[in-house]
Coordinates of C-alpha atoms in Angstrom, one line a residue:
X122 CA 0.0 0.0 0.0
X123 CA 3.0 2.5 0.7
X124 CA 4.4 2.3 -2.2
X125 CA 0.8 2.7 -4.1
X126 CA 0.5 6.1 -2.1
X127 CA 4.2 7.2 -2.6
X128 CA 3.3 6.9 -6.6
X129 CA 0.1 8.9 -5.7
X130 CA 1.6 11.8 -4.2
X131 CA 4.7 12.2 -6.1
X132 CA 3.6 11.6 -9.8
X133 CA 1.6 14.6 -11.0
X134 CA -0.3 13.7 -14.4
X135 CA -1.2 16.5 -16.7
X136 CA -22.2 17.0 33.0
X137 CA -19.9 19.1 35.8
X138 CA -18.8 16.1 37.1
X139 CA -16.7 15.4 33.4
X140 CA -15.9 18.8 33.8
X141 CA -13.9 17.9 36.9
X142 CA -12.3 15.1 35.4
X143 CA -11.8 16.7 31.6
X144 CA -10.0 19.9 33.5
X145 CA -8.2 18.0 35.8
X146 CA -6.3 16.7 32.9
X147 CA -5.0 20.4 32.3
X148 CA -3.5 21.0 35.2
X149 CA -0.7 18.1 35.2
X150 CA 0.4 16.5 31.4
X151 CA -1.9 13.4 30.6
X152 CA -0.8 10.2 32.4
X153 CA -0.7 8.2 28.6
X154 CA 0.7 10.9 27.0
X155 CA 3.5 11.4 29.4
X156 CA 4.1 7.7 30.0
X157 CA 4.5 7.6 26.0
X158 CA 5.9 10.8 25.5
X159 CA 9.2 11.5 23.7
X160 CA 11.5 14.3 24.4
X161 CA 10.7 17.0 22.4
X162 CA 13.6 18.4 19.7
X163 CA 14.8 21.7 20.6
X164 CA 13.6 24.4 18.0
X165 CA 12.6 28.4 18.2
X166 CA 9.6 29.2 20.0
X167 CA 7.3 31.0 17.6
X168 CA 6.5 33.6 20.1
X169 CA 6.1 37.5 18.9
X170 CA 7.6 40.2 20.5
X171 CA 4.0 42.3 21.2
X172 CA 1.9 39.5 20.3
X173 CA -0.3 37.8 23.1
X174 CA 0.5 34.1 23.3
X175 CA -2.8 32.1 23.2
X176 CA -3.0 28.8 24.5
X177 CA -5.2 25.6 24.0
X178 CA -5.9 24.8 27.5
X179 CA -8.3 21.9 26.9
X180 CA -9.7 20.3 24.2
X181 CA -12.8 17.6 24.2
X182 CA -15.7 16.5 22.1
X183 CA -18.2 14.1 22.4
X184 CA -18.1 10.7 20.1
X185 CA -18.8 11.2 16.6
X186 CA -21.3 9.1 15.1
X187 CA -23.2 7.8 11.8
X188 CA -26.0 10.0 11.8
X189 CA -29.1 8.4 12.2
X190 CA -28.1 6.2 15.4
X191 CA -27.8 7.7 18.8
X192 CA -28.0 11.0 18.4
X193 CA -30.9 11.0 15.9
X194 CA -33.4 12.3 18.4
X195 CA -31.6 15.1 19.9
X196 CA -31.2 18.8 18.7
X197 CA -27.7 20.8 17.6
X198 CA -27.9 22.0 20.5
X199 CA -27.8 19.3 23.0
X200 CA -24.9 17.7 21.4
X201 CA -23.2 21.4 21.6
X202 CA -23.9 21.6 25.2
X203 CA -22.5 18.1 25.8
X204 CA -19.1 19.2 24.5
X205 CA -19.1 22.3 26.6
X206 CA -17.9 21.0 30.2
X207 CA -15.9 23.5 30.8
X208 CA -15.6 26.1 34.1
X209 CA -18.5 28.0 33.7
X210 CA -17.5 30.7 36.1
X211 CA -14.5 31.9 33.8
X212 CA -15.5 31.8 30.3
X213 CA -16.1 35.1 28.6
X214 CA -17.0 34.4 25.6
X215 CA -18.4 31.7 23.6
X216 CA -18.3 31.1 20.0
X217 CA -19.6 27.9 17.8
X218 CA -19.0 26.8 14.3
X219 CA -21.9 25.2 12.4
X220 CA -23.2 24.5 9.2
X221 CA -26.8 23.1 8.7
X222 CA -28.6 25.3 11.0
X223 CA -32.0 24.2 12.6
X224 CA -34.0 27.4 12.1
X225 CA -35.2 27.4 16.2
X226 CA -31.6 27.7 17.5
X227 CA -30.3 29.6 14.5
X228 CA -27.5 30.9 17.2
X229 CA -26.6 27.6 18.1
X230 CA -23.6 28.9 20.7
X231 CA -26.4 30.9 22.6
X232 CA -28.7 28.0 23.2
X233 CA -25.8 25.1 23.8
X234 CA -24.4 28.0 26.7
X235 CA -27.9 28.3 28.5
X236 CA -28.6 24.5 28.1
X237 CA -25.2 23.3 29.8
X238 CA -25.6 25.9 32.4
X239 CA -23.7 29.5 31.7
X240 CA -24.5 32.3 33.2
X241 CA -27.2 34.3 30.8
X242 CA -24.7 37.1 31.0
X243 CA -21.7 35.2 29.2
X244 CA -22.0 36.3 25.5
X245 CA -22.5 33.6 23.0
X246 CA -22.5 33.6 19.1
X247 CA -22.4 31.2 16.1
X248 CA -20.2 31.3 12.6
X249 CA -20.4 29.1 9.6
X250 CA -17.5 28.6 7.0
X251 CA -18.6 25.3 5.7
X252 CA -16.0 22.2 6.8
X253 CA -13.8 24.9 9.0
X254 CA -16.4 26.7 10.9
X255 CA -14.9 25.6 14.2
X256 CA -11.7 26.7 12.8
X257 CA -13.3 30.0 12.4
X258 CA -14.7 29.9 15.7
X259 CA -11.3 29.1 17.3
X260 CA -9.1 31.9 15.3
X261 CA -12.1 34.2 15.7
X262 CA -11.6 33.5 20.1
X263 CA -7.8 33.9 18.9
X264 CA -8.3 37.7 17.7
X265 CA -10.3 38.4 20.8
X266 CA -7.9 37.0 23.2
X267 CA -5.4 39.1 21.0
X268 CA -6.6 42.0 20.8
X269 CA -7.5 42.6 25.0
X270 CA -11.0 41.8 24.6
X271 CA -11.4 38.9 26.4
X272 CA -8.9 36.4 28.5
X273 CA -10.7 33.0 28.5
X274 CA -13.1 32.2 25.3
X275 CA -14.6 29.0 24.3
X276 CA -14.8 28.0 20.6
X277 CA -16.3 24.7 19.1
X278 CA -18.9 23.2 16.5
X279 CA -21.4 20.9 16.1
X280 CA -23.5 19.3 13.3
X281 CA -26.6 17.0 13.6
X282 CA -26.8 15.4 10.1
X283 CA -29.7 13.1 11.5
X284 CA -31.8 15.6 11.4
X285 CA -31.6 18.6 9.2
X286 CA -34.1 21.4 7.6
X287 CA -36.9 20.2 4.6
X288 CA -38.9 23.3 3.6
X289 CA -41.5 23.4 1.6
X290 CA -41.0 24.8 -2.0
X291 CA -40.6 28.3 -2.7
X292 CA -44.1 28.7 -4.1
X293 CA -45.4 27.0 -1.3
X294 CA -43.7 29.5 0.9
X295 CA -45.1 32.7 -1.0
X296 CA -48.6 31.2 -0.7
X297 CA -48.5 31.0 3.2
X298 CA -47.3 34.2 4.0
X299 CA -49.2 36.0 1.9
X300 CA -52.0 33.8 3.3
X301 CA -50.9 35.1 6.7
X302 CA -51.5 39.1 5.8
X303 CA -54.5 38.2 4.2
X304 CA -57.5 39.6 5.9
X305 CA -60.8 38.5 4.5
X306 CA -61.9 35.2 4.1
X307 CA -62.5 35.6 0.1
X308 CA -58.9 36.8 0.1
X309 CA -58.0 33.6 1.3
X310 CA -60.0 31.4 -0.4
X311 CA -58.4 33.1 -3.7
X312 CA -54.8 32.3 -2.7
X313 CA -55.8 28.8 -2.1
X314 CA -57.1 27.9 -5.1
X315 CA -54.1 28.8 -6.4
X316 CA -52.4 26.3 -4.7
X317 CA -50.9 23.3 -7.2
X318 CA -49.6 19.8 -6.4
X319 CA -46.3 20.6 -7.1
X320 CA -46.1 23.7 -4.4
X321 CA -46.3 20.2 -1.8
X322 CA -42.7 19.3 -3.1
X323 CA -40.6 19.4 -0.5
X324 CA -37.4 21.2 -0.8
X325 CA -34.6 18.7 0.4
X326 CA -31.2 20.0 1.6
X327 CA -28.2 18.7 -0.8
X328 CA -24.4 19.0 0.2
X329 CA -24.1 21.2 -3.1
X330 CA -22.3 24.1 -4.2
X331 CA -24.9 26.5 -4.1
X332 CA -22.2 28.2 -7.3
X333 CA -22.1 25.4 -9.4
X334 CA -25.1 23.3 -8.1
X335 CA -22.4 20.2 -7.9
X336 CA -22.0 18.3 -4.9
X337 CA -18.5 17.9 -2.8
X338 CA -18.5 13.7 -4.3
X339 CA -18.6 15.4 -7.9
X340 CA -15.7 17.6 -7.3
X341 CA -14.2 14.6 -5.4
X342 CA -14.4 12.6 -8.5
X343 CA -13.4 15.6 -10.5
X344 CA -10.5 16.1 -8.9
X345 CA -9.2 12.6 -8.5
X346 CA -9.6 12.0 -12.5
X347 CA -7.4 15.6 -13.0
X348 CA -4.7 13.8 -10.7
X349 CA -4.7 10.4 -11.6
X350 CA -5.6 9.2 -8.3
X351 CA -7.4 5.4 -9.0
X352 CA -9.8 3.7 -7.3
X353 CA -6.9 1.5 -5.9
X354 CA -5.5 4.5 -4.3
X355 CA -8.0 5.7 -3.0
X356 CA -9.4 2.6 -1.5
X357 CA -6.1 2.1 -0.1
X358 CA -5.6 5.4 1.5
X359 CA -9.5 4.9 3.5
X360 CA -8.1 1.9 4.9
X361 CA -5.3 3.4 6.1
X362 CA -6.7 6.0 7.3
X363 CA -9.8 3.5 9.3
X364 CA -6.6 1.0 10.0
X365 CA -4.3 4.1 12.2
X366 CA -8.4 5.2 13.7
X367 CA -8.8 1.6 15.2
X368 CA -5.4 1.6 16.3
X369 CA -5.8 5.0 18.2
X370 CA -9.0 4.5 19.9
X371 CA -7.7 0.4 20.9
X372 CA -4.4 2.5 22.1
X373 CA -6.3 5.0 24.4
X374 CA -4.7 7.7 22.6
X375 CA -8.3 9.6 21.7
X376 CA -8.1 11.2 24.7
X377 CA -10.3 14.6 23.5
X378 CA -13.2 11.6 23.4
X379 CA -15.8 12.1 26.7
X380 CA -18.3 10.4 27.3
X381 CA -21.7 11.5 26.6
X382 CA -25.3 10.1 28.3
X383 CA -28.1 10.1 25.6
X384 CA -31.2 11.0 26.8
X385 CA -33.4 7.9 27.4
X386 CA -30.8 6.0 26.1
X387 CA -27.3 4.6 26.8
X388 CA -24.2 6.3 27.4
X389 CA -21.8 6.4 24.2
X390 CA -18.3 6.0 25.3
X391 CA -16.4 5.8 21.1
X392 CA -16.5 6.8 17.9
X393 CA -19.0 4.4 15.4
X394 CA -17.5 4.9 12.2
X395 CA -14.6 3.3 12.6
X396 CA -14.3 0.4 10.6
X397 CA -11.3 -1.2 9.3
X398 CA -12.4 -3.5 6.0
X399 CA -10.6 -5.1 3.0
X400 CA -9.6 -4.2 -0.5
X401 CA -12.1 -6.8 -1.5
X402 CA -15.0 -5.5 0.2
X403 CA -14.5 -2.4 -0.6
X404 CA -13.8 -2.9 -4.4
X405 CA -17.0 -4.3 -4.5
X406 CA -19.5 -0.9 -4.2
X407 CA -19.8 1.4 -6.6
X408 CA -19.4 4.6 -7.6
X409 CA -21.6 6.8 -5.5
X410 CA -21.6 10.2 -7.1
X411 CA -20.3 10.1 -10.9
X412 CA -22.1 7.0 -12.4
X413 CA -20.7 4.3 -13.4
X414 CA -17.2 5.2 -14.2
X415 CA -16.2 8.0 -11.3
X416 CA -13.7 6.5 -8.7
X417 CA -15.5 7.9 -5.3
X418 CA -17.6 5.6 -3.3
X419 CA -18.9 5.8 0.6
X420 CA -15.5 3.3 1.4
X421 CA -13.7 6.3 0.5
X422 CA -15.5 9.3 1.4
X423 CA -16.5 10.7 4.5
X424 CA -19.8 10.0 5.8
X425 CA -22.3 11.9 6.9
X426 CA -22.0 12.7 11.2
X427 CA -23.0 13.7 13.9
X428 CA -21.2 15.4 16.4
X429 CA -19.7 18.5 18.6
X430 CA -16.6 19.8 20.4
X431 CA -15.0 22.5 22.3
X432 CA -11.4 24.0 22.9
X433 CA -10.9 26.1 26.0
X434 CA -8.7 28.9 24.9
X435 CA -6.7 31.8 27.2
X436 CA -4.2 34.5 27.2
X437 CA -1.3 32.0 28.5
X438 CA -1.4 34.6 31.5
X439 CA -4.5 33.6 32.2
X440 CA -4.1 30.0 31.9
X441 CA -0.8 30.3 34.5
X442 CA -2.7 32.2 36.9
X443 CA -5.4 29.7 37.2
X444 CA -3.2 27.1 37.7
X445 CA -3.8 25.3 34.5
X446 CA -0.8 23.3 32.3
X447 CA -1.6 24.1 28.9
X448 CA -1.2 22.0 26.1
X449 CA -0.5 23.7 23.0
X450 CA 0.5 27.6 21.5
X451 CA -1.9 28.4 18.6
X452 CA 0.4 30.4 16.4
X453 CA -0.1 32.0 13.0
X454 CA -3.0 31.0 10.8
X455 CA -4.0 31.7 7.4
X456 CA -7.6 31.4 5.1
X457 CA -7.6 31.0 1.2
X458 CA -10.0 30.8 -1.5
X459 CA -10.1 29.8 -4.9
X460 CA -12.1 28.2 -7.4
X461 CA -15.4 26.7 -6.6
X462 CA -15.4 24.1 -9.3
X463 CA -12.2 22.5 -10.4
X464 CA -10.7 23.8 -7.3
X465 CA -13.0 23.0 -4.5
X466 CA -10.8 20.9 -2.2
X467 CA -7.6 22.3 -2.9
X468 CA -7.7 24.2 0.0
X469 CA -4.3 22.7 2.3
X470 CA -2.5 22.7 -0.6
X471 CA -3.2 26.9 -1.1
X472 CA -3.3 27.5 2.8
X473 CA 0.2 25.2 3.5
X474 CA 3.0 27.7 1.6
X475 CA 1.6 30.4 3.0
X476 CA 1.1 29.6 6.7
X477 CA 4.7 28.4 6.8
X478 CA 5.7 31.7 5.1
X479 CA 4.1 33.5 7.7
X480 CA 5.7 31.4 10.6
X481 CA 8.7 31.1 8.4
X482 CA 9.1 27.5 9.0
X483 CA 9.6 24.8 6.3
X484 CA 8.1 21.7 6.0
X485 CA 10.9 20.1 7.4
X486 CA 10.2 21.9 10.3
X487 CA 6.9 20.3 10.9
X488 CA 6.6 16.9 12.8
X489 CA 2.6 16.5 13.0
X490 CA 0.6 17.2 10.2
X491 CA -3.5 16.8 10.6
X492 CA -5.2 17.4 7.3
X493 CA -8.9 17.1 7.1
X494 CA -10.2 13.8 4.9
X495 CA -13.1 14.8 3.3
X496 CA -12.7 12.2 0.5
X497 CA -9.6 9.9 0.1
X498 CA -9.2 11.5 -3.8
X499 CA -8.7 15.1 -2.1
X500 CA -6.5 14.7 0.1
X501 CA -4.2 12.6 -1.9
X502 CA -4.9 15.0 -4.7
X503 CA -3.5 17.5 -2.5
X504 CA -0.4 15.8 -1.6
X505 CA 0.3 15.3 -5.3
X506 CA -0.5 19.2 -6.0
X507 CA 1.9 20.0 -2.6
X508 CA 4.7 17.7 -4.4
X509 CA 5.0 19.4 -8.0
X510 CA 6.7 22.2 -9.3
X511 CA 4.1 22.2 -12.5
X512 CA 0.9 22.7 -10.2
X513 CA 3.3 25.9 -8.1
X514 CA 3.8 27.3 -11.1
X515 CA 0.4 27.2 -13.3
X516 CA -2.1 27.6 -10.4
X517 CA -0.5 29.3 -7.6
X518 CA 2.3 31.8 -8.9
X519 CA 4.8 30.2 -7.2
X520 CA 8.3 29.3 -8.2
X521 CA 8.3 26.4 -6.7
X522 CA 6.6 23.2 -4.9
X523 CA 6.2 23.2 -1.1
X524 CA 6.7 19.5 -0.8
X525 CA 4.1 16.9 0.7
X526 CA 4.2 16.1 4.0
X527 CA 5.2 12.4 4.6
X528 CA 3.2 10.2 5.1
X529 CA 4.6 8.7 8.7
X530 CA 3.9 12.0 9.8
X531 CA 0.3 12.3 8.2
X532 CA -2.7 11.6 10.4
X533 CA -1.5 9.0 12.4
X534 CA -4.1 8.4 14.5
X535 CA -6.9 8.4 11.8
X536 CA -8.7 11.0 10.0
X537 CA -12.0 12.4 8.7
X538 CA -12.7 9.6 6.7
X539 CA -12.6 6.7 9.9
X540 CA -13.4 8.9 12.8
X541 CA -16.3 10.8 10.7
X542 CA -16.7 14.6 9.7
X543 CA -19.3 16.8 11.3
X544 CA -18.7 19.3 9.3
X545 CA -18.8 22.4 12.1
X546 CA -16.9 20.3 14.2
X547 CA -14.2 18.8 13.1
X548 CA -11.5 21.8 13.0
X549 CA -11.5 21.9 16.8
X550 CA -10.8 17.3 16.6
X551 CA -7.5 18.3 14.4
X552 CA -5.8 20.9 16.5
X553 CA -6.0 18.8 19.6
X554 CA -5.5 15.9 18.1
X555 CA -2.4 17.5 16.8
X556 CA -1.5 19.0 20.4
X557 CA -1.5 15.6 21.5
X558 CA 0.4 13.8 19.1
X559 CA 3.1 16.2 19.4
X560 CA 3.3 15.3 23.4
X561 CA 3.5 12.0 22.4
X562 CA 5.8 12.2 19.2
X563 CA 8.3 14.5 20.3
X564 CA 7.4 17.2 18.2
X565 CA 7.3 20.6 18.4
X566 CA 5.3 22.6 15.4
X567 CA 2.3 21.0 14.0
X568 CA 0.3 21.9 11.1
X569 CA -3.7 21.4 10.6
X570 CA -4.8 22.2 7.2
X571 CA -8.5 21.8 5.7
X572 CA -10.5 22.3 3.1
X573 CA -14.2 23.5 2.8
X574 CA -17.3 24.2 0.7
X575 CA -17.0 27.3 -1.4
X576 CA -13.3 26.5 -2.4
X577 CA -11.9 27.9 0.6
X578 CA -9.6 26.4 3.5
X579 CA -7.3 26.9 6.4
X580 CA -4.5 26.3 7.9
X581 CA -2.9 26.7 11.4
X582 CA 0.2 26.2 13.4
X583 CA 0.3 24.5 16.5
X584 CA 3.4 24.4 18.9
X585 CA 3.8 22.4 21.8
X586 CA 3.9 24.3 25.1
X587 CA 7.2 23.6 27.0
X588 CA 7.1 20.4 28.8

């Protein structure tokens, strides 16, 4: 399989009782981690002369599920709320990423503060960037952290797949509101006879470019076919990816993971998707988006989740007055766009250059890199895209390649594709995933990278605070 993946990448074609135990953690390095750590290399800090250092203090979320099983019953907001054991008492602010927003708790943050408890006086709002709106939420608690505003801020995201919006069609709509301001009973009559059997078509939601009116799997395939990427590779790179996932979670090393008691049901302790197969089985389905000869199937994709999380974040004054250990520096960060279309998950391989430009690091200097796996095809598409000069050059107006990251440094402990993707909350699983790994590693610097809806991404450093 290694060597099928090298090929890939280098060959470019034309409750407050968890809250106890979850904060506990901070103040003292984890017991696994430290009995596993490594001793970190020696490199420069990344600190700024006039800059605030912000720390990641704590990181959790609750499992991350197929949608449709345990959480199916529950609202955004109670899996938000779940993931937001945190000291009540010094939080200032609170901010949420999500995408598919039920219309009664439009500001999702707001309701998920009241529900686990907060005081009604701790400001609360909600952002949405597509696949890194909880890496919005956690830069945008970065800024106010930087710029005086606040000292302790909480940022996460959730998604409930199992359950989101279906409207009725647009006609439809029309018809009952003007049905609402209507104010004589032949008035209404006349508006209802005027109702068809098509205005009773639902509207359904679709994981669409609302641009191009193409799904993410269409890009997917897209992209794959630009770059070569087969079906083989792709296959390969989801097992991989579901192999190092089973691996983690049977290794204790998903320590972010609390528990979370379902209402009226029982208490989900892991992860669901995770799910180590064959080649064999999963040669056997077929294409799921570009029919019959596209290369992306649901082996290789993400699939749809449900889920939340939360980072505590604070002025590392803060964090050492309070008596807390924190775990990681969140350093310089960048956002990109481009193309919607051929473009769409390109995102790392925009966002990388830059944010180790701005941190002026190297790859080389990296020794954890989390990427988000939205489909197997995109992210190796992006590791071939990172790895030629041709791609710098034509699409990027740069002289040269960055490089790909290597793979024994690549999502090591699973990825998008095994542990699942709910899409406002997976930013916040990658930079504490990465903070850990680099306790455990050795490391110093690492480097999350994702892409998102809309052609955009991000990309973030992460150092280790000193052990």
């Amino acid at each position: 399989m290694s060597s099928m993946l090298t090929h890939a990448i280098r060959n470019i074609p034309a409750s407050s009782a968890w809250a106890a135990r979850v904060f506990a953690r901070s103040l003292s390095c984890s017991s696994q981690l430290q009995a596993a750590a490594v001793q970190p290399k020696s490199k420069k800090t990344l600190a700024k002369s006039g800059v605030k250092n912000i720390v990641v203090v704590e990181g959790v979320r609750i499992p991350f599920l197929q949608s449709g099983t345990s959480y199916a019953d529950l609202m955004p907001h109670d899996l938000a709320r779940a993931a937001l054991h945190v000291p009540r008492d010094v939080v200032d602010y609170i901010v949420y990423g999500t995408v598919i927003q039920e219309v009664k708790t439009s500001n999702v943050a707001r309701e998920a503060a009241l529900g686990a408890g907060f005081s009604d006086k701790t400001p609360a709002h909600t952002v949405t960037m597509a696949c890194i709106s909880s890496n919005q939420a956690m830069t945008t608690g970065v800024g106010m952290i930087a710029a005086g505003q606040c000292d302790v801020v909480v940022a996460g995201g959730v998604e409930l797949m199992s359950d989101v919006p279906i409207r009725h069609s647009r006609k439809m709509r029309k018809t009952m509101l003007t049905l609402n301001r209507a104010k004589t009973l032949g008035q209404k009559l006349s508006l209802i006879s005027k109702i068809r059997p098509d205005y009773f078509t639902p509207e359904l939601p679709a994981v669409a470019e609302f641009s191009t009116s193409e799904t993410m799997g269409h890009s997917a395939d897209r992209l794959a076919a630009a770059f070569a990427i087969s079906r083989l590779e792709q296959d390969e790179y989801a097992l991989r990816s579901h192999t190092l996932a089973k691996k983690a979670q049977d290794g204790g090393l998903l320590l972010d993971v609390v528990p979370f008691k379902v209402p009226g049901k029982d208490t989900v302790t892991k992860d669901n998707g995770i799910r180590p197969s064959s080649m064999e089985q999963m040669g056997k389905l077929k294409p799921a988006f570009v029919k019959p000869y596209g290369t992306v199937t649901a082996a290789n994709s993400s699939f749809l989740t449900d889920g939340a999380s939360a980072i505590l974040l604070m002025s590392e004054e803060k964090a050492l007055a309070m008596g807390y250990k924190p775990k990681a520096y969140l350093r310089d960060f960048v956002y990109v766009s481009q193309d919607p279309k051929d473009q769409l998950l390109l995102g790392p391989t925009y966002a990388t250059p830059k944010v180790l430009e701005k941190a002026g690091l190297t790859m080389a200097d990296i020794d954890v890199f989390e990427f988000h796996e939205a489909f197997a095809g995109q992210i190796l598409a992006n590791l071939k895209a990172m790895d030629s000069d041709w791609f710098a050059q034509n699409y990027m107006g740069r002289k040269s390649k960055v490089g790909a990251p290597p793979l024994e440094k690549f999502n090591n402990w699973g990825g998008s594709l095994s542990l699942g993707h709910p899409f406002g909350a997976t930013g916040c699983r990658l930079v504490i995933t990465a903070a850990h790994r680099l306790k455990k590693e050795g490391g110093q610097y690492g480097l999350v990278a994702a892409c998102a809806a809309g052609g955009q991404g991000h990309a973030m450093i992460v150092e280790l605070y000193p052990q």
